[in-house]
Each structure stands twice: as C-alpha cells, then as structure tokens.
Amino acid sequence: MSKTAISVDHIARVEGHGNVHLTIEGGQVVTCEMNVVEPARLFESMVVGRKFADVPYIASRVCGICSASHVITDILAIERVFGVEVTDRTRALRELLVYGSYLQNHASHLFVFAAPDFLDMASVFPLAQANPALFDSALGLKALGNELCNLVGGRSIHPITAVVGGFTHEPTRDEYLAMADKLDAERDFARQVVDLFRSFTVPAIATQGDMLAMVADGRYPVCDSRDARFLGAGVTFDADEAAGAAGQIEEYEVPHSAALFARCRQTATPYFTGALARINASWGALSQEAKVAAAKAGLRPPERNPYLNNVAQAVEVLDALARCAELCRRLAEPDGEFAGDSQPVAFEVRAGKGTGFTEAPRGALFHELELDEAGRVVHATIMTPTAQNCANLEADMRVLAEKLVADGAEKPEVQLEVEKLVRAYDPCFSCSVH
C-alpha cells in the first residue's frame, strides 16, 4: 500500500462525536489518532457550590444510558465523606439499579451499534426488515432494562429514588416476583445473543495495554467494592485511599483530542476498562449459565482481543438476567437475608473528600468530591470509562491497521475494520468530555 490517508470525520453508530485519522506510508502506520471533538460539558464545574443532595441528579445527566451508575457513584462518594453505612438491602437495590442500566446499554450497543457491522448492514433498520423477530427481541431486552430501572429507580433514566443512605421508595413483593419472572423469560434469548456474536469473524489482535476492573473475592462486583485492579500490572488499589484512583491513574492531555487520555501511573501504559476487563477479572464469579455460554463462545481469561468486548457484553446480559432474577426473589422474602428496609439511614453532614467507584456498563467510573462543612461541593472530578479507554483504543487502532496492512488489506477494508474496532469499545464520546 502506497501512502494512504484514512479520515473518518464522525464515526457512525457511536454515542457522541469522534473522528479517526490514519496515515499509512510504505506499509507502516505513520499517524494514528482518535479525535474526540465534543466540546467540554463542564459537569465538574457545574456542581461546585451545590448542596450534596443535588449532585447525584446533576451528574446523572452526564449520560442517558449510564445515568444510574453516575447517581450511585456520586452517592458512594458522599457517603464516604459523611461516614454513612447503608443496609444490605440498600446495597442489593443499588446492584439491581446498576444492572438495569447494563441491560439497557448492552442491548442498545450490541444490536443498534455493533451487529450491523457483522451483518453487512449500514444501520439497524435493514436488520428490522431482514429479521424482525431478532429485532423485536432486542428491543424487548432493552425495554426490560428500562422497566427494571424504572421499578427500582423511579425512572427509566436519571433515577430519583436512590439517595444518600438508602432509597425513598421500594418495589412491593409482588412487583419483585413479577420482575423476576420477566428476567428469567429473557434468558433463552440472551443465550442466543451470545451464540450470535460468537459466530462473527473478527481480526486476531491482542491489546497491548493493561485492563482495569473492580474486584472482590468470590464475587462479580459492580457497585459494592472499593478495590480496583490493573490486571496486567497486578496492582490492586482502594479507589478512595490517598494513592487510590487519582494516585494510580494518570490523566493527560493530547493535542488532537478534547477528552483527556489516561494510563496506569506505575507502568505508563494505557488500559482498557469494560465488559471484557470485568470478565477477565471475575470469570470465576459468573453465574454457571453465563460461564458455560462464555466457554462455548471461546471467551476465557486471559482474553485480550478488544473485538470480543461484544461477546463479553452478551455474556454479561445473560449473567445479569440470572443474577437480578435471584436478587428480586431474595428481596421479596419477608424474613430472608434482606429483611428490614432500605429507608435512608441517619447521618451527619461534615466536610471531607471521598471517591465513589462503580462499574458502569462501559467500564470503571470514578467520582471524587470534596465537600465543605455545609455539605456544598468545593471540588469535583469525574473519570468516565470512555475517557479512560481513549488512549488504549488509539493504540489498538494502530495494532489493527499494522496487521491489516501487513496482510495486504486495501484502504476500504482497513477503514471498515478500524470503525468496527471503535464500536466494539462501546464508546460514549459525549461522556468523555464531561
């Protein structure tokens, strides 16, 4: 391939606006840039001076899909400052709420954004015509995620019932049991989704970066662990300690992107966070059904092909359905392990600094808040999954382009595969410039 420039000014079927610029000369990738061109949205400045109770609702507007994760992450940061200890029932409800957003996000990403890449379709609309049953089932899965978020959070997006110390409303026993049945009813389709995405052929590449995920012994944590781990470096840290998220993750500017890039501070390497990282970190804690489906799909740790983030999301859908159905039934038991209530516990407002940490659908999410004696925000920092992923995505684009060029691929194939890789990362470029 002679000197070739590939410019995709506005990548289709992703959330937000991002461009790709590649220059290939003499068989070598000379330039490789992931350009996030969204303007700064200034959420971190927007909350300064606001009372703590307002902050989760403001932060939820960072993302329509991951709004539940932003709410819970801010609440965790505030509770860290105030020294609040919530009940196990509240923790279980928070897990349900976060998993509702997983169903929303993964169904949307897999079928609206990713699937057309592998079915030779320009968008999801031809899929609706070619296979209406598959399309309707995908929409049904997304709708179930909406329903679960609405049941627990009071809204399908931007939840309102989750507050510092607990919940202002909780579903009834009958509502829990009805939701459990609906979740179970989707599991057969979820197995089909795993099979579908494992059937797609993808380039054999391996990310050169690290992976970051929440970890907890014997569990698949999404919102109830303080510990994060760089899987390659073997570095585990408490997100709220002095050498926690801010000490272990270095954000830095690049001239071609409005979003900050990120790397592991100890090793100076970029990293990936998201479903693939979670499965690599917590494979052993998947439900048996999800583990079998993943094994059939050839998805076992260590797996470093970023295209397989699509398969990892499909496996997480199956896992989430089983996990949430069980949680709903346990919450419905009047004298079970979650006996008691989820009403907000008492607390005292005080000054301090705290970091909230959850696994949003797209990956690790950190909110750091500093509050004054009146509970007003003095300083706020947000690290979204896509902002953390940009550097590793750019590096993986280079690895992919070099492989394709070496294999004799021409410009159209290189461009298509790079776009497919970007979509496999499931980025939200709007969130990256929060």
XYZ file of C-alpha atoms in Angstrom:
434
model
C 0.000 0.000 0.000
C 1.407 3.399 -1.046
C 0.881 6.477 1.072
C -2.728 6.443 2.188
C -4.721 8.706 4.462
C -7.839 7.432 6.191
C -10.072 10.068 7.722
C -13.416 9.190 9.249
C -14.866 12.506 10.303
C -17.694 11.415 12.533
C -17.749 7.718 13.298
C -21.233 6.342 12.807
C -23.209 4.287 15.330
C -21.485 5.507 18.479
C -22.639 7.921 21.146
C -21.159 11.390 20.675
C -18.737 12.670 18.055
C -15.338 11.199 17.345
C -13.029 11.086 14.335
C -10.303 8.693 13.230
C -7.209 9.816 11.340
C -4.685 7.308 9.990
C -1.736 7.806 7.677
C -0.081 4.727 6.181
C 3.142 5.026 4.216
C 5.382 2.256 2.912
C 3.406 -0.346 4.791
C 3.848 1.479 8.098
C 1.290 3.362 10.168
C 2.783 6.833 10.472
C -0.138 8.609 12.136
C -2.902 7.130 14.260
C -5.255 9.462 16.118
C -8.513 9.034 17.971
C -10.000 12.521 17.894
C -12.759 13.316 20.372
C -14.250 16.516 19.003
C -17.054 17.127 21.505
C -16.797 20.412 23.435
C -16.293 20.339 27.201
C -19.601 19.937 29.060
C -18.302 21.250 32.409
C -20.217 18.966 34.786
C -17.348 19.109 37.276
C -17.664 22.891 37.435
C -21.451 22.808 37.323
C -21.754 21.109 40.719
C -19.352 23.411 42.597
C -21.284 25.284 45.274
C -24.278 22.937 45.065
C -25.627 21.008 48.060
C -24.638 17.345 48.210
C -28.215 16.162 47.658
C -28.343 17.872 44.245
C -25.109 16.413 42.931
C -26.201 12.838 42.015
C -29.119 14.135 39.941
C -26.921 16.621 38.105
C -24.206 14.039 37.467
C -26.759 11.563 36.109
C -27.141 13.883 33.121
C -23.601 13.059 32.022
C -25.095 10.017 30.271
C -28.602 8.822 29.485
C -27.599 5.151 29.425
C -25.227 5.137 32.405
C -27.245 7.608 34.498
C -27.890 5.038 37.245
C -24.162 4.430 37.606
C -23.426 8.156 37.887
C -26.094 8.531 40.588
C -24.796 5.603 42.646
C -21.158 6.640 42.182
C -21.821 10.161 43.478
C -23.863 8.791 46.387
C -20.981 6.488 47.332
C -18.560 9.434 47.299
C -20.866 11.481 49.547
C -21.390 8.566 51.922
C -17.629 8.161 52.148
C -17.344 11.776 53.301
C -20.171 11.516 55.842
C -19.225 8.054 57.093
C -22.574 6.536 56.130
C -23.078 2.749 56.384
C -26.118 1.508 54.494
C -28.109 -1.706 54.922
C -27.539 -4.854 52.871
C -30.992 -4.308 51.393
C -29.939 -0.905 50.069
C -26.811 -2.455 48.555
C -28.932 -5.088 46.815
C -31.267 -2.437 45.369
C -28.295 -0.457 44.101
C -26.991 -3.558 42.358
C -30.366 -4.091 40.675
C -30.413 -0.483 39.510
C -26.919 -0.662 38.037
C -27.680 -3.966 36.323
C -30.792 -2.417 34.815
C -28.519 0.024 33.031
C -26.350 -2.920 31.859
C -29.390 -4.407 30.121
C -30.227 -1.022 28.601
C -26.702 -0.347 27.398
C -25.671 -3.781 26.198
C -28.890 -4.384 24.249
C -28.550 -0.998 22.535
C -24.855 -1.366 21.793
C -24.946 -4.957 20.574
C -27.891 -4.605 18.207
C -28.097 -0.933 17.216
C -24.369 -0.151 17.034
C -22.360 -3.382 16.672
C -24.472 -6.030 14.927
C -24.844 -4.157 11.605
C -21.030 -4.312 11.246
C -21.110 -8.085 11.029
C -24.332 -8.458 9.049
C -23.210 -6.239 6.142
C -25.792 -3.603 7.019
C -25.334 0.154 7.209
C -27.618 0.532 10.212
C -30.094 -1.290 12.411
C -33.042 -0.504 10.116
C -32.255 -3.151 7.481
C -31.972 -5.639 10.367
C -35.519 -4.760 11.399
C -36.680 -5.660 7.891
C -34.477 -8.718 7.352
C -35.021 -10.318 10.749
C -37.941 -8.678 12.553
C -38.071 -11.403 15.225
C -34.459 -10.751 16.237
C -35.019 -7.000 16.129
C -38.160 -7.192 18.263
C -36.425 -9.443 20.793
C -33.532 -6.992 21.050
C -35.943 -4.121 21.655
C -37.711 -6.251 24.252
C -34.440 -6.783 26.116
C -33.750 -3.049 26.088
C -37.312 -2.390 27.292
C -36.818 -4.838 30.165
C -33.738 -2.871 31.242
C -35.852 0.277 31.172
C -38.533 -1.441 33.250
C -36.046 -2.648 35.864
C -34.525 0.831 36.213
C -37.993 2.335 36.465
C -39.072 -0.206 39.090
C -36.065 0.407 41.338
C -35.072 3.958 40.458
C -38.440 5.584 39.771
C -37.459 6.428 36.184
C -36.007 4.514 33.259
C -33.216 7.114 33.102
C -31.975 9.674 35.651
C -33.270 7.713 38.695
C -34.793 9.648 41.578
C -35.364 7.112 44.392
C -31.690 6.420 45.198
C -30.446 8.935 47.772
C -27.674 9.219 50.327
C -28.231 6.470 52.890
C -30.868 4.424 51.059
C -33.965 4.652 48.856
C -37.079 6.800 49.103
C -39.273 4.081 47.583
C -39.057 0.330 47.161
C -40.980 -2.132 44.968
C -43.623 -4.363 46.538
C -43.197 -8.109 46.982
C -45.484 -8.807 44.017
C -43.518 -6.372 41.837
C -40.261 -8.119 42.726
C -41.665 -11.539 41.865
C -43.210 -10.335 38.598
C -39.896 -8.771 37.581
C -38.008 -11.983 38.441
C -40.281 -13.920 36.079
C -39.733 -11.395 33.288
C -35.968 -11.551 33.737
C -35.987 -15.353 33.603
C -38.110 -15.274 30.457
C -35.363 -13.371 28.605
C -32.582 -15.852 29.373
C -33.211 -18.070 26.352
C -32.879 -15.088 24.024
C -29.742 -13.972 25.891
C -28.120 -17.358 25.195
C -28.955 -16.871 21.526
C -27.270 -13.451 21.624
C -24.039 -14.991 22.910
C -24.181 -17.597 20.142
C -24.863 -14.926 17.532
C -21.919 -12.740 18.472
C -19.521 -15.655 18.828
C -20.365 -16.593 15.226
C -18.978 -13.320 13.883
C -15.442 -13.387 12.471
C -13.067 -10.750 13.847
C -9.375 -9.987 13.240
C -6.983 -11.824 15.548
C -5.398 -8.986 17.504
C -4.437 -8.509 21.130
C -4.470 -5.240 23.001
C -1.022 -4.155 24.121
C -2.389 -2.211 27.076
C -3.499 -3.260 30.541
C -7.046 -3.858 31.792
C -8.784 -2.273 34.787
C -11.775 -3.667 36.679
C -13.456 -3.676 40.080
C -12.579 -6.823 42.037
C -13.878 -8.651 45.106
C -13.098 -12.163 46.324
C -15.625 -14.679 45.055
C -17.959 -12.076 43.548
C -18.695 -10.276 40.285
C -18.868 -6.761 41.736
C -20.429 -3.770 40.009
C -21.040 -1.244 42.791
C -20.118 -2.641 46.199
C -16.326 -2.959 46.243
C -13.676 -0.319 46.832
C -10.945 -2.329 45.105
C -9.809 -1.814 41.520
C -7.116 -3.873 39.812
C -4.823 -3.380 36.859
C -4.881 -6.999 35.704
C -1.614 -6.944 33.775
C 0.430 -4.991 36.297
C -1.124 -6.883 39.199
C -1.758 -3.596 41.010
C -4.805 -3.549 43.295
C -5.838 -0.324 44.988
C -8.615 1.115 47.122
C -10.267 3.791 44.980
C -10.594 6.139 47.952
C -7.183 5.832 49.555
C -4.558 8.562 49.160
C -2.856 6.505 46.458
C -6.199 5.380 45.031
C -7.807 6.319 41.722
C -6.091 9.705 41.455
C -2.786 8.196 42.561
C -2.892 5.155 40.280
C -4.462 6.664 37.157
C -2.753 9.468 35.288
C -4.917 11.648 33.071
C -3.107 13.688 30.456
C -3.804 15.958 27.508
C -3.117 15.211 23.857
C -3.310 17.904 21.161
C -5.722 16.010 18.909
C -8.488 15.259 21.424
C -10.856 17.274 23.587
C -11.027 14.334 26.024
C -8.262 13.627 28.488
C -6.438 10.337 27.891
C -5.451 8.009 30.728
C -2.755 5.485 31.626
C -1.617 3.416 34.579
C 0.671 5.719 36.540
C 3.021 2.951 37.709
C 3.664 1.462 34.276
C 2.829 4.419 31.984
C 0.728 2.057 29.841
C -2.794 2.706 28.542
C -5.543 0.334 29.574
C -8.990 -0.954 28.700
C -11.964 -0.967 31.049
C -15.340 -2.506 30.298
C -17.105 -5.867 29.990
C -14.045 -7.704 28.654
C -11.928 -6.452 31.554
C -14.612 -7.470 34.072
C -14.864 -10.984 32.681
C -11.086 -11.346 32.701
C -11.045 -10.172 36.326
C -14.035 -12.098 37.692
C -14.625 -15.043 35.358
C -14.935 -17.462 38.268
C -17.827 -15.490 39.790
C -20.065 -15.541 36.700
C -23.288 -17.493 37.013
C -22.871 -21.089 35.864
C -25.128 -20.464 32.875
C -23.110 -17.426 31.772
C -19.814 -19.242 32.314
C -20.932 -22.141 30.106
C -22.097 -19.732 27.389
C -18.806 -17.844 27.562
C -16.801 -21.058 27.339
C -18.810 -22.163 24.288
C -18.047 -18.783 22.741
C -14.322 -19.291 23.367
C -14.263 -16.437 25.871
C -11.948 -17.413 28.709
C -9.342 -15.409 30.584
C -6.895 -14.233 29.631
C -8.660 -12.815 26.562
C -7.067 -9.727 25.047
C -8.860 -9.282 21.721
C -10.813 -5.995 22.088
C -13.333 -7.057 19.426
C -14.544 -9.670 21.905
C -15.860 -6.936 24.165
C -19.041 -7.516 22.143
C -19.149 -11.169 23.209
C -18.294 -10.158 26.781
C -21.284 -7.814 26.860
C -23.542 -10.591 25.566
C -22.288 -12.876 28.346
C -22.908 -10.117 30.902
C -26.511 -9.804 29.709
C -27.100 -13.490 30.413
C -25.335 -13.219 33.766
C -27.281 -10.090 34.743
C -30.654 -11.687 33.959
C -29.952 -14.664 36.202
C -28.364 -12.567 38.932
C -31.168 -9.977 39.022
C -33.945 -12.580 38.962
C -32.386 -14.230 42.006
C -31.924 -10.880 43.757
C -35.564 -9.951 43.162
C -36.764 -13.210 44.698
C -34.482 -12.809 47.700
C -35.695 -9.248 48.226
C -39.296 -10.477 48.065
C -38.786 -12.813 51.035
C -40.196 -11.006 54.108
C -37.932 -12.843 56.557
C -34.980 -13.532 54.277
C -31.399 -12.303 54.337
C -32.514 -8.813 53.247
C -35.105 -8.425 55.985
C -35.575 -4.854 57.120
C -35.893 -1.855 54.870
C -33.964 0.385 52.527
C -35.130 3.664 54.049
C -32.328 6.269 54.204
C -30.270 5.896 57.380
C -29.481 8.906 59.561
C -26.206 10.751 59.001
C -24.441 13.979 59.855
C -23.186 16.418 57.243
C -19.493 17.148 57.525
C -16.568 18.365 55.443
C -14.223 15.995 53.699
C -13.196 14.305 50.484
C -14.417 10.981 49.124
C -14.285 8.905 45.945
C -17.163 6.853 44.583
C -16.365 3.887 42.351
C -18.690 1.668 40.321
C -18.574 -0.447 37.206
C -20.755 1.408 34.728
C -21.855 -0.633 31.685
C -18.894 0.723 29.695
C -16.323 0.285 32.487
C -14.833 1.730 35.657
C -16.354 5.037 36.778
C -14.822 7.296 39.424
C -16.316 10.411 41.053
C -14.214 12.368 43.537
C -15.992 15.007 45.625
C -14.740 17.499 48.192
C -17.464 18.962 50.439
C -17.392 21.824 52.945
C -18.975 21.873 56.425
C -22.384 22.709 54.964
C -22.227 19.815 52.501
C -21.606 22.027 49.478
C -19.237 20.932 46.724
C -15.802 22.552 46.794
C -14.254 20.436 44.051
C -15.361 17.578 41.787
C -13.527 15.207 39.445
C -15.085 12.600 37.168
C -13.274 9.856 35.254
C -15.601 8.150 32.788
C -14.880 4.794 31.102
C -14.555 6.227 27.598
C -12.082 8.893 28.704
C -10.018 6.148 30.301
C -10.270 3.975 27.180
C -9.286 6.527 24.528
C -5.519 6.022 24.789
C -5.831 2.234 24.602
C -8.294 2.458 21.727
C -5.844 4.602 19.796
C -3.066 2.081 20.465
C -5.281 -0.821 19.384
C -6.213 1.016 16.181
C -2.517 1.161 15.335
C -2.024 -2.555 16.096
C -5.017 -3.424 13.902
C -4.006 -1.193 10.999
C -0.446 -2.552 11.001
C -1.724 -6.139 10.936
C -4.176 -5.456 8.114
C -1.557 -3.654 6.020
C 0.895 -6.499 6.565
C -1.818 -8.920 5.405
C -2.269 -6.918 2.198
C -5.558 -5.219 3.024
C -6.572 -2.207 0.967
C -7.861 1.105 2.267
C -11.615 0.291 2.369
C -11.038 -2.828 4.487
C -8.671 -1.044 6.853
C -11.151 1.781 7.341
C -14.091 -0.570 7.936
C -12.226 -2.719 10.447
C -10.958 0.313 12.358
C -14.517 1.638 12.614
C -15.707 -1.782 13.819
C -12.989 -1.761 16.459
C -14.055 1.673 17.695
C -17.642 0.470 18.001
C -16.544 -2.726 19.799
C -15.149 -0.499 22.550
C -18.702 0.854 23.032
C -17.534 4.442 23.483
C -19.574 7.413 24.615
C -17.557 10.372 23.384
C -20.028 12.796 24.926
C -19.304 11.286 28.348
C -15.571 11.517 27.779
C -15.697 15.335 27.809
C -17.949 15.530 30.886
